């Protein structure tokens, strides 16, 4: 049976749902929606309404992940997991994460309405901490679903000093129930995620959809540089211990290391805090973050070693102190070959060739890969722009992604994958 999907109408519906979710923000002049905030609560409620309207049973786990259940073979049958995240970066676009939840919902709605039967169930998952923009954690909600949440994360504190434990309780959940959020690995077939590409490849190839081969590994560091406050007008340059000047030199070293790498390494200083922060005082303390990624875990770890060595050399030369701590580390994760093939065949049924490409962006699939095989479907986004309000995916492409997931489910007749080879090196 080929379940009919009206690509244009489905794209319009998806756009309306994304507009409604995109209007739920902590800020009046941009889209910002962090983990366990009142805005996360409102977005989770709206996603729950969408899930019920699609004919799914809805539940929430102790970290606020909203789960929509389709269980035609009963609650104990194995299940496919399809989802993404509904938290955002600051000043975000409307598609990163949220589009994947909406696409999964609309695909499942079509499957439920068509009365399809399968010897397995499907859960749609709306995770809440993929970006890691409120607490120095990230992928914590998918890690909980995958059964590897670290209790030490409960002590992580946000910019206001509130701990994750306190935020969970303020959200109305019980941290003691986090272990119950974990799926039984024997009952999960795979995790699949649709996501905007957040890069320029599909647009350059003129293709609406792509298949992800692997998700790049990433390290996130916090670097604290300490010097000596002084009068900006009286301390000669040769006598300064300027924490910002040292931090700036370290940031440029990180950039140089990444540029020299042959595995597409990227290095980003996204956040920087200067103390005391007066225009006429030499900075005494600077804290900045470094986000380092590469398609090769070996080259990323070598880069981290080189950066640490260089940072200490710079600090010594300038009479500064430097402390480097890593607060996030995730390895490069291959997407399962059989899932790549199934997704590619589903896209081919729609008359499109889906290029295979790696993801430089991180995704919940990295956490879910410790539970089950993962697959990802990329959707073209304009100019490859993301983490920016100009982020945009065409309605037609989103409609095609829904149709591709419907075909993927239709083709997925038995509750197990074939082949055992992890992630194809394309
Ligand atoms: O940082 C990332 O790659 C993702 O958007 N959280
Ligand atoms: Mn994302
Ligand atoms: Mn993102």
Coordinates of C-alpha atoms and ligand atoms in Angstrom, one line a residue:
X1 CA 0.0 0.0 0.0
X2 CA 1.3 3.5 -0.8
X3 CA -0.1 5.9 1.8
X4 CA -0.8 9.1 -0.2
X5 CA 0.9 12.2 1.2
X6 CA -0.1 15.6 -0.3
X7 CA 3.3 17.2 -0.2
X8 CA 2.2 20.8 -0.6
X9 CA -0.6 20.6 1.9
X10 CA 1.6 18.8 4.4
X11 CA 4.3 21.3 4.0
X12 CA 1.8 24.1 4.7
X13 CA 0.6 22.3 7.8
X14 CA 4.1 21.8 9.0
X15 CA 4.9 25.5 8.4
X16 CA 1.9 26.5 10.5
X17 CA 2.9 24.2 13.3
X18 CA 6.5 25.6 13.2
X19 CA 5.1 29.1 13.3
X20 CA 3.1 28.3 16.4
X21 CA 6.1 26.7 18.1
X22 CA 8.4 29.5 16.9
X23 CA 6.2 32.0 18.7
X24 CA 7.0 30.5 22.1
X25 CA 10.1 32.3 23.3
X26 CA 11.7 33.8 26.4
X27 CA 12.4 36.9 24.4
X28 CA 10.0 39.3 22.8
X29 CA 12.3 40.1 19.9
X30 CA 13.8 36.7 19.0
X31 CA 13.3 32.9 19.4
X32 CA 15.1 31.7 22.5
X33 CA 13.7 28.6 24.3
X34 CA 16.0 26.9 26.9
X35 CA 15.6 23.6 28.7
X36 CA 13.0 23.4 31.6
X37 CA 11.9 27.1 31.3
X38 CA 8.2 28.1 31.3
X39 CA 8.6 28.4 27.5
X40 CA 9.8 24.8 27.3
X41 CA 6.7 23.9 29.2
X42 CA 4.4 25.8 26.8
X43 CA 6.1 24.3 23.8
X44 CA 5.9 20.8 25.3
X45 CA 2.2 21.3 25.9
X46 CA 1.6 22.4 22.3
X47 CA 3.6 19.3 21.0
X48 CA 1.5 17.1 23.3
X49 CA -1.6 18.6 21.7
X50 CA -0.2 18.0 18.2
X51 CA 0.5 14.4 19.2
X52 CA -3.0 13.8 20.5
X53 CA -4.4 15.3 17.4
X54 CA -2.3 12.8 15.4
X55 CA -3.9 10.0 17.2
X56 CA -1.0 9.2 19.6
X57 CA -1.1 8.5 23.3
X58 CA 1.1 11.0 25.1
X59 CA 3.5 10.8 28.1
X60 CA 6.3 12.8 29.6
X61 CA 9.4 11.5 31.3
X62 CA 11.3 13.0 34.3
X63 CA 13.3 15.3 32.1
X64 CA 10.3 16.6 30.3
X65 CA 10.8 14.7 27.0
X66 CA 7.3 14.5 25.4
X67 CA 6.6 11.0 24.0
X68 CA 3.8 10.2 21.5
X69 CA 3.1 6.5 21.3
X70 CA 1.6 4.5 18.4
X71 CA 1.3 1.0 19.5
X72 CA -0.7 -1.1 17.0
X73 CA 1.0 -4.3 18.3
X74 CA 0.5 -3.5 22.0
X75 CA 2.7 -1.8 24.6
X76 CA 5.2 -4.6 24.9
X77 CA 6.0 -4.8 21.2
X78 CA 9.4 -3.5 20.0
X79 CA 9.4 0.1 18.8
X80 CA 11.0 2.5 16.4
X81 CA 11.9 5.9 17.9
X82 CA 11.6 9.0 15.7
X83 CA 12.2 12.5 17.1
X84 CA 14.3 15.5 17.6
X85 CA 14.6 18.4 20.1
X86 CA 12.4 21.5 20.9
X87 CA 14.9 23.5 22.8
X88 CA 16.8 26.2 20.9
X89 CA 20.0 28.3 21.0
X90 CA 19.6 32.1 21.8
X91 CA 18.3 34.1 18.8
X92 CA 17.5 30.8 17.0
X93 CA 15.8 29.8 13.8
X94 CA 12.4 28.1 13.8
X95 CA 13.5 24.8 12.2
X96 CA 16.5 23.5 14.1
X97 CA 15.2 20.5 16.1
X98 CA 11.5 21.5 16.1
X99 CA 11.1 20.7 12.4
X100 CA 12.2 17.1 13.1
X101 CA 9.5 16.7 15.7
X102 CA 6.8 18.1 13.4
X103 CA 7.9 15.9 10.5
X104 CA 7.8 12.8 12.7
X105 CA 4.3 13.8 14.0
X106 CA 2.8 14.4 10.5
X107 CA 4.3 11.2 9.2
X108 CA 2.9 9.2 12.0
X109 CA -0.5 10.9 11.7
X110 CA -0.6 9.7 8.0
X111 CA 0.3 6.2 9.1
X112 CA -2.3 6.1 11.8
X113 CA -5.0 7.6 9.5
X114 CA -4.2 5.0 6.9
X115 CA -4.8 2.2 9.4
X116 CA -1.4 0.7 8.7
X117 CA -0.6 -2.3 10.9
X118 CA 3.0 -3.2 11.9
X119 CA 4.4 -5.8 14.4
X120 CA 6.1 -2.9 16.2
X121 CA 5.2 0.5 17.7
X122 CA 6.6 3.9 17.1
X123 CA 7.3 6.7 19.6
X124 CA 7.7 10.3 18.6
X125 CA 10.1 12.0 21.0
X126 CA 10.5 15.7 21.6
X127 CA 13.8 16.2 23.6
X128 CA 14.5 19.3 25.6
X129 CA 18.2 19.6 26.1
X130 CA 20.0 19.0 22.8
X131 CA 21.6 22.5 22.5
X132 CA 23.0 22.6 26.0
X133 CA 22.4 26.3 26.1
X134 CA 21.0 26.7 29.7
X135 CA 23.1 24.2 31.7
X136 CA 26.7 23.0 31.0
X137 CA 25.2 19.7 29.9
X138 CA 23.9 18.7 26.5
X139 CA 22.0 15.7 25.0
X140 CA 21.0 15.1 28.7
X141 CA 17.4 14.2 27.8
X142 CA 18.3 11.8 25.0
X143 CA 21.0 10.4 27.3
X144 CA 18.3 9.7 29.8
X145 CA 16.1 7.9 27.2
X146 CA 19.1 5.9 26.2
X147 CA 19.9 5.0 29.8
X148 CA 23.1 6.8 30.3
X149 CA 22.1 10.0 32.2
X150 CA 24.9 11.0 34.6
X151 CA 23.6 11.8 38.1
X152 CA 26.5 14.3 38.4
X153 CA 24.7 16.4 35.8
X154 CA 22.1 17.2 38.4
X155 CA 24.6 19.6 40.1
X156 CA 25.2 21.6 36.9
X157 CA 24.2 25.2 37.4
X158 CA 22.7 27.7 34.9
X159 CA 23.7 31.4 34.6
X160 CA 21.5 32.2 37.6
X161 CA 23.1 29.5 39.8
X162 CA 20.0 27.2 39.7
X163 CA 21.0 23.5 39.6
X164 CA 19.6 21.1 37.1
X165 CA 18.1 19.2 40.1
X166 CA 16.3 22.4 41.2
X167 CA 15.1 23.2 37.7
X168 CA 13.7 19.7 37.2
X169 CA 11.7 20.0 40.5
X170 CA 10.5 23.5 39.5
X171 CA 9.3 22.0 36.2
X172 CA 7.2 19.6 38.3
X173 CA 9.3 16.5 37.8
X174 CA 11.2 14.2 40.1
X175 CA 14.9 13.6 39.5
X176 CA 14.5 10.3 41.2
X177 CA 12.4 9.1 38.3
X178 CA 15.1 9.8 35.7
X179 CA 16.2 6.2 35.6
X180 CA 12.7 5.2 34.6
X181 CA 13.0 7.3 31.5
X182 CA 15.4 4.8 30.0
X183 CA 14.1 2.5 27.2
X184 CA 14.8 -1.2 27.5
X185 CA 17.4 -1.8 24.7
X186 CA 15.8 -5.1 23.9
X187 CA 12.6 -3.3 23.0
X188 CA 14.0 -0.6 20.7
X189 CA 14.7 -1.3 17.0
X190 CA 16.3 2.0 16.0
X191 CA 16.2 5.8 16.4
X192 CA 15.6 8.0 13.3
X193 CA 15.7 11.8 13.1
X194 CA 14.8 14.3 10.4
X195 CA 16.7 17.5 10.8
X196 CA 17.6 20.5 8.7
X197 CA 21.1 20.1 7.2
X198 CA 22.4 23.3 8.8
X199 CA 24.9 23.4 6.0
X200 CA 25.1 24.2 2.2
X201 CA 25.6 20.8 0.6
X202 CA 22.0 19.8 -0.3
X203 CA 21.3 23.3 -1.7
X204 CA 24.5 23.2 -3.8
X205 CA 23.5 19.7 -5.1
X206 CA 19.9 20.8 -5.8
X207 CA 18.6 18.0 -3.7
X208 CA 15.8 18.5 -1.1
X209 CA 16.8 15.5 1.1
X210 CA 20.0 13.8 2.2
X211 CA 21.1 10.8 4.2
X212 CA 23.6 11.3 7.0
X213 CA 26.6 9.0 7.1
X214 CA 28.0 10.0 10.5
X215 CA 27.7 12.8 13.2
X216 CA 30.9 14.6 14.0
X217 CA 32.4 14.2 17.5
X218 CA 32.6 17.4 19.6
X219 CA 34.4 18.8 22.7
X220 CA 33.2 21.8 24.6
X221 CA 35.8 23.5 26.9
X222 CA 35.6 26.3 29.5
X223 CA 38.8 28.2 29.8
X224 CA 39.5 30.6 32.7
X225 CA 42.4 33.1 32.3
X226 CA 43.5 35.1 35.3
X227 CA 45.7 38.2 35.2
X228 CA 45.8 41.5 37.2
X229 CA 43.4 44.4 37.1
X230 CA 45.0 47.7 36.6
X231 CA 44.5 51.3 35.5
X232 CA 44.0 51.4 31.7
X233 CA 45.8 54.7 31.5
X234 CA 48.8 54.2 33.7
X235 CA 50.1 50.6 33.4
X236 CA 52.8 50.4 30.7
X237 CA 52.0 47.6 28.1
X238 CA 55.2 45.7 29.1
X239 CA 54.1 45.5 32.7
X240 CA 50.5 44.2 32.1
X241 CA 49.0 40.9 33.0
X242 CA 46.0 41.3 30.7
X243 CA 43.7 38.4 31.0
X244 CA 41.7 39.3 27.8
X245 CA 44.8 39.8 25.7
X246 CA 45.9 36.3 26.8
X247 CA 42.5 34.8 26.1
X248 CA 42.5 36.4 22.6
X249 CA 45.8 34.9 21.8
X250 CA 44.5 31.5 22.9
X251 CA 41.4 31.9 20.7
X252 CA 43.6 32.6 17.7
X253 CA 45.7 29.6 18.4
X254 CA 42.5 27.4 18.4
X255 CA 41.5 28.9 15.1
X256 CA 45.0 28.2 13.7
X257 CA 44.9 24.6 14.8
X258 CA 41.5 24.0 13.2
X259 CA 42.5 25.7 10.0
X260 CA 45.6 23.4 9.7
X261 CA 43.5 20.2 10.2
X262 CA 42.7 17.9 7.3
X263 CA 39.5 16.4 8.7
X264 CA 37.3 19.5 8.4
X265 CA 37.9 20.6 12.0
X266 CA 36.1 23.6 13.3
X267 CA 36.8 25.7 16.4
X268 CA 34.4 28.3 17.9
X269 CA 34.6 30.7 20.8
X270 CA 30.9 31.3 21.3
X271 CA 30.8 32.8 24.8
X272 CA 33.2 35.1 26.6
X273 CA 33.0 36.9 29.9
X274 CA 35.4 39.7 31.0
X275 CA 36.0 40.9 34.5
X276 CA 35.7 43.5 36.0
X277 CA 34.3 44.7 32.7
X278 CA 35.0 48.4 33.1
X279 CA 36.1 50.3 30.0
X280 CA 39.2 51.7 31.9
X281 CA 40.3 48.6 33.7
X282 CA 42.8 46.0 32.4
X283 CA 40.9 42.7 32.6
X284 CA 41.8 40.5 35.5
X285 CA 39.7 37.5 34.6
X286 CA 38.2 36.1 31.4
X287 CA 36.2 32.9 31.0
X288 CA 35.5 31.7 27.5
X289 CA 34.1 28.6 25.8
X290 CA 35.7 26.6 23.0
X291 CA 33.6 24.3 20.8
X292 CA 35.9 21.9 18.8
X293 CA 34.7 19.4 16.3
X294 CA 36.1 17.1 13.7
X295 CA 35.0 14.1 11.6
X296 CA 38.0 12.3 13.2
X297 CA 38.1 11.7 16.9
X298 CA 41.8 11.1 16.8
X299 CA 42.5 14.5 15.2
X300 CA 40.1 16.2 17.6
X301 CA 41.9 14.7 20.6
X302 CA 45.3 15.7 19.2
X303 CA 44.0 19.2 18.7
X304 CA 42.8 19.4 22.3
X305 CA 46.3 18.3 23.5
X306 CA 48.0 20.9 21.3
X307 CA 45.6 23.7 22.4
X308 CA 46.2 22.9 26.1
X309 CA 49.9 23.0 25.5
X310 CA 49.7 26.3 23.6
X311 CA 47.4 27.9 26.2
X312 CA 49.8 27.2 29.0
X313 CA 52.7 28.5 26.9
X314 CA 50.8 31.8 26.3
X315 CA 49.8 32.1 30.0
X316 CA 53.4 31.5 31.1
X317 CA 54.7 34.1 28.7
X318 CA 52.2 36.7 29.9
X319 CA 52.4 35.9 33.6
X320 CA 48.8 34.7 33.6
X321 CA 47.0 31.7 35.1
X322 CA 44.9 29.4 33.0
X323 CA 42.5 26.6 33.9
X324 CA 40.9 24.5 31.2
X325 CA 38.0 22.2 31.8
X326 CA 36.0 20.1 29.3
X327 CA 32.2 20.0 30.1
X328 CA 31.1 18.1 27.0
X329 CA 32.6 15.4 25.0
X330 CA 31.0 13.1 22.4
X331 CA 32.6 10.9 19.9
X332 CA 31.9 10.7 16.1
X333 CA 28.9 8.5 15.7
X334 CA 28.3 6.5 12.4
X335 CA 24.7 6.1 11.1
X336 CA 23.7 2.5 10.7
X337 CA 24.2 1.3 7.1
X338 CA 20.8 -0.5 6.9
X339 CA 19.0 2.6 8.1
X340 CA 20.9 4.7 5.6
X341 CA 19.8 2.3 2.8
X342 CA 16.1 2.2 4.0
X343 CA 16.0 6.0 4.1
X344 CA 17.7 6.3 0.7
X345 CA 15.1 3.9 -0.8
X346 CA 12.2 5.8 0.8
X347 CA 13.5 9.0 -0.8
X348 CA 14.1 7.2 -4.1
X349 CA 10.4 6.1 -4.1
X350 CA 9.6 9.9 -4.2
X351 CA 11.7 10.3 -7.2
X352 CA 14.7 12.0 -5.6
X353 CA 18.4 11.0 -5.2
X354 CA 19.4 11.6 -1.6
X355 CA 23.1 12.5 -1.4
X356 CA 25.0 11.0 1.6
X357 CA 26.8 13.5 3.8
X358 CA 28.3 13.8 7.3
X359 CA 26.8 16.1 9.9
X360 CA 29.1 18.7 11.4
X361 CA 26.3 19.6 13.8
X362 CA 25.6 17.5 16.9
X363 CA 22.3 15.7 17.3
X364 CA 20.4 13.6 19.9
X365 CA 21.3 10.6 17.7
X366 CA 24.8 10.7 19.3
X367 CA 23.3 10.0 22.7
X368 CA 20.7 7.5 21.3
X369 CA 23.4 5.6 19.5
X370 CA 24.3 4.0 22.8
X371 CA 20.8 2.5 23.0
X372 CA 20.2 1.4 19.4
X373 CA 21.2 1.9 15.7
X374 CA 20.5 5.4 14.5
X375 CA 19.7 7.0 11.1
X376 CA 19.2 10.6 10.0
X377 CA 17.4 12.3 7.2
X378 CA 18.6 15.8 6.3
X379 CA 16.4 18.5 4.8
X380 CA 17.8 21.3 2.6
X381 CA 18.0 24.7 4.3
X382 CA 18.5 28.0 2.6
X383 CA 22.1 29.1 2.3
X384 CA 23.0 26.4 4.9
X385 CA 22.1 29.0 7.5
X386 CA 21.3 27.8 11.0
X387 CA 21.5 29.0 14.7
X388 CA 20.3 32.3 13.2
X389 CA 16.8 33.7 12.7
X390 CA 17.3 33.6 8.9
X391 CA 17.2 29.8 9.1
X392 CA 14.6 28.5 6.6
X393 CA 13.5 25.2 5.0
X394 CA 11.0 25.3 2.1
X395 CA 7.5 23.9 2.8
X396 CA 7.8 21.6 -0.2
X397 CA 11.0 20.1 1.2
X398 CA 9.5 19.6 4.6
X399 CA 6.5 17.9 3.0
X400 CA 8.8 15.6 1.1
X401 CA 10.6 14.7 4.4
X402 CA 7.2 13.7 5.8
X403 CA 6.4 11.6 2.7
X404 CA 9.9 10.0 3.0
X405 CA 9.3 9.0 6.6
X406 CA 5.9 7.6 5.7
X407 CA 7.5 5.5 3.0
X408 CA 10.3 4.5 5.4
X409 CA 7.7 3.2 7.8
X410 CA 5.7 1.5 5.1
X411 CA 8.8 -0.3 3.9
X412 CA 9.8 -1.2 7.4
X413 CA 7.7 -4.4 7.6
X414 CA 9.6 -6.5 10.3
X415 CA 10.7 -5.3 13.7
X416 CA 14.4 -5.8 13.1
X417 CA 17.2 -4.3 11.0
X418 CA 19.2 -6.3 8.5
X419 CA 23.0 -6.4 8.3
X420 CA 25.3 -5.7 11.2
X421 CA 27.6 -3.2 9.7
X422 CA 27.7 0.1 11.6
X423 CA 27.9 3.4 9.7
X424 CA 28.9 3.1 6.1
X425 CA 32.0 5.1 5.2
X426 CA 30.5 6.7 2.1
Ligands
LIG1 O1 25.9 22.4 18.6 C1 25.3 21.6 17.8 O2 25.9 21.1 16.9 C2 23.8 21.4 17.9 O3 23.1 22.4 17.3 N1 23.5 21.3 19.3
LIG2 MN1 19.5 20.6 16.3
LIG3 MN1 21.3 23.4 17.1

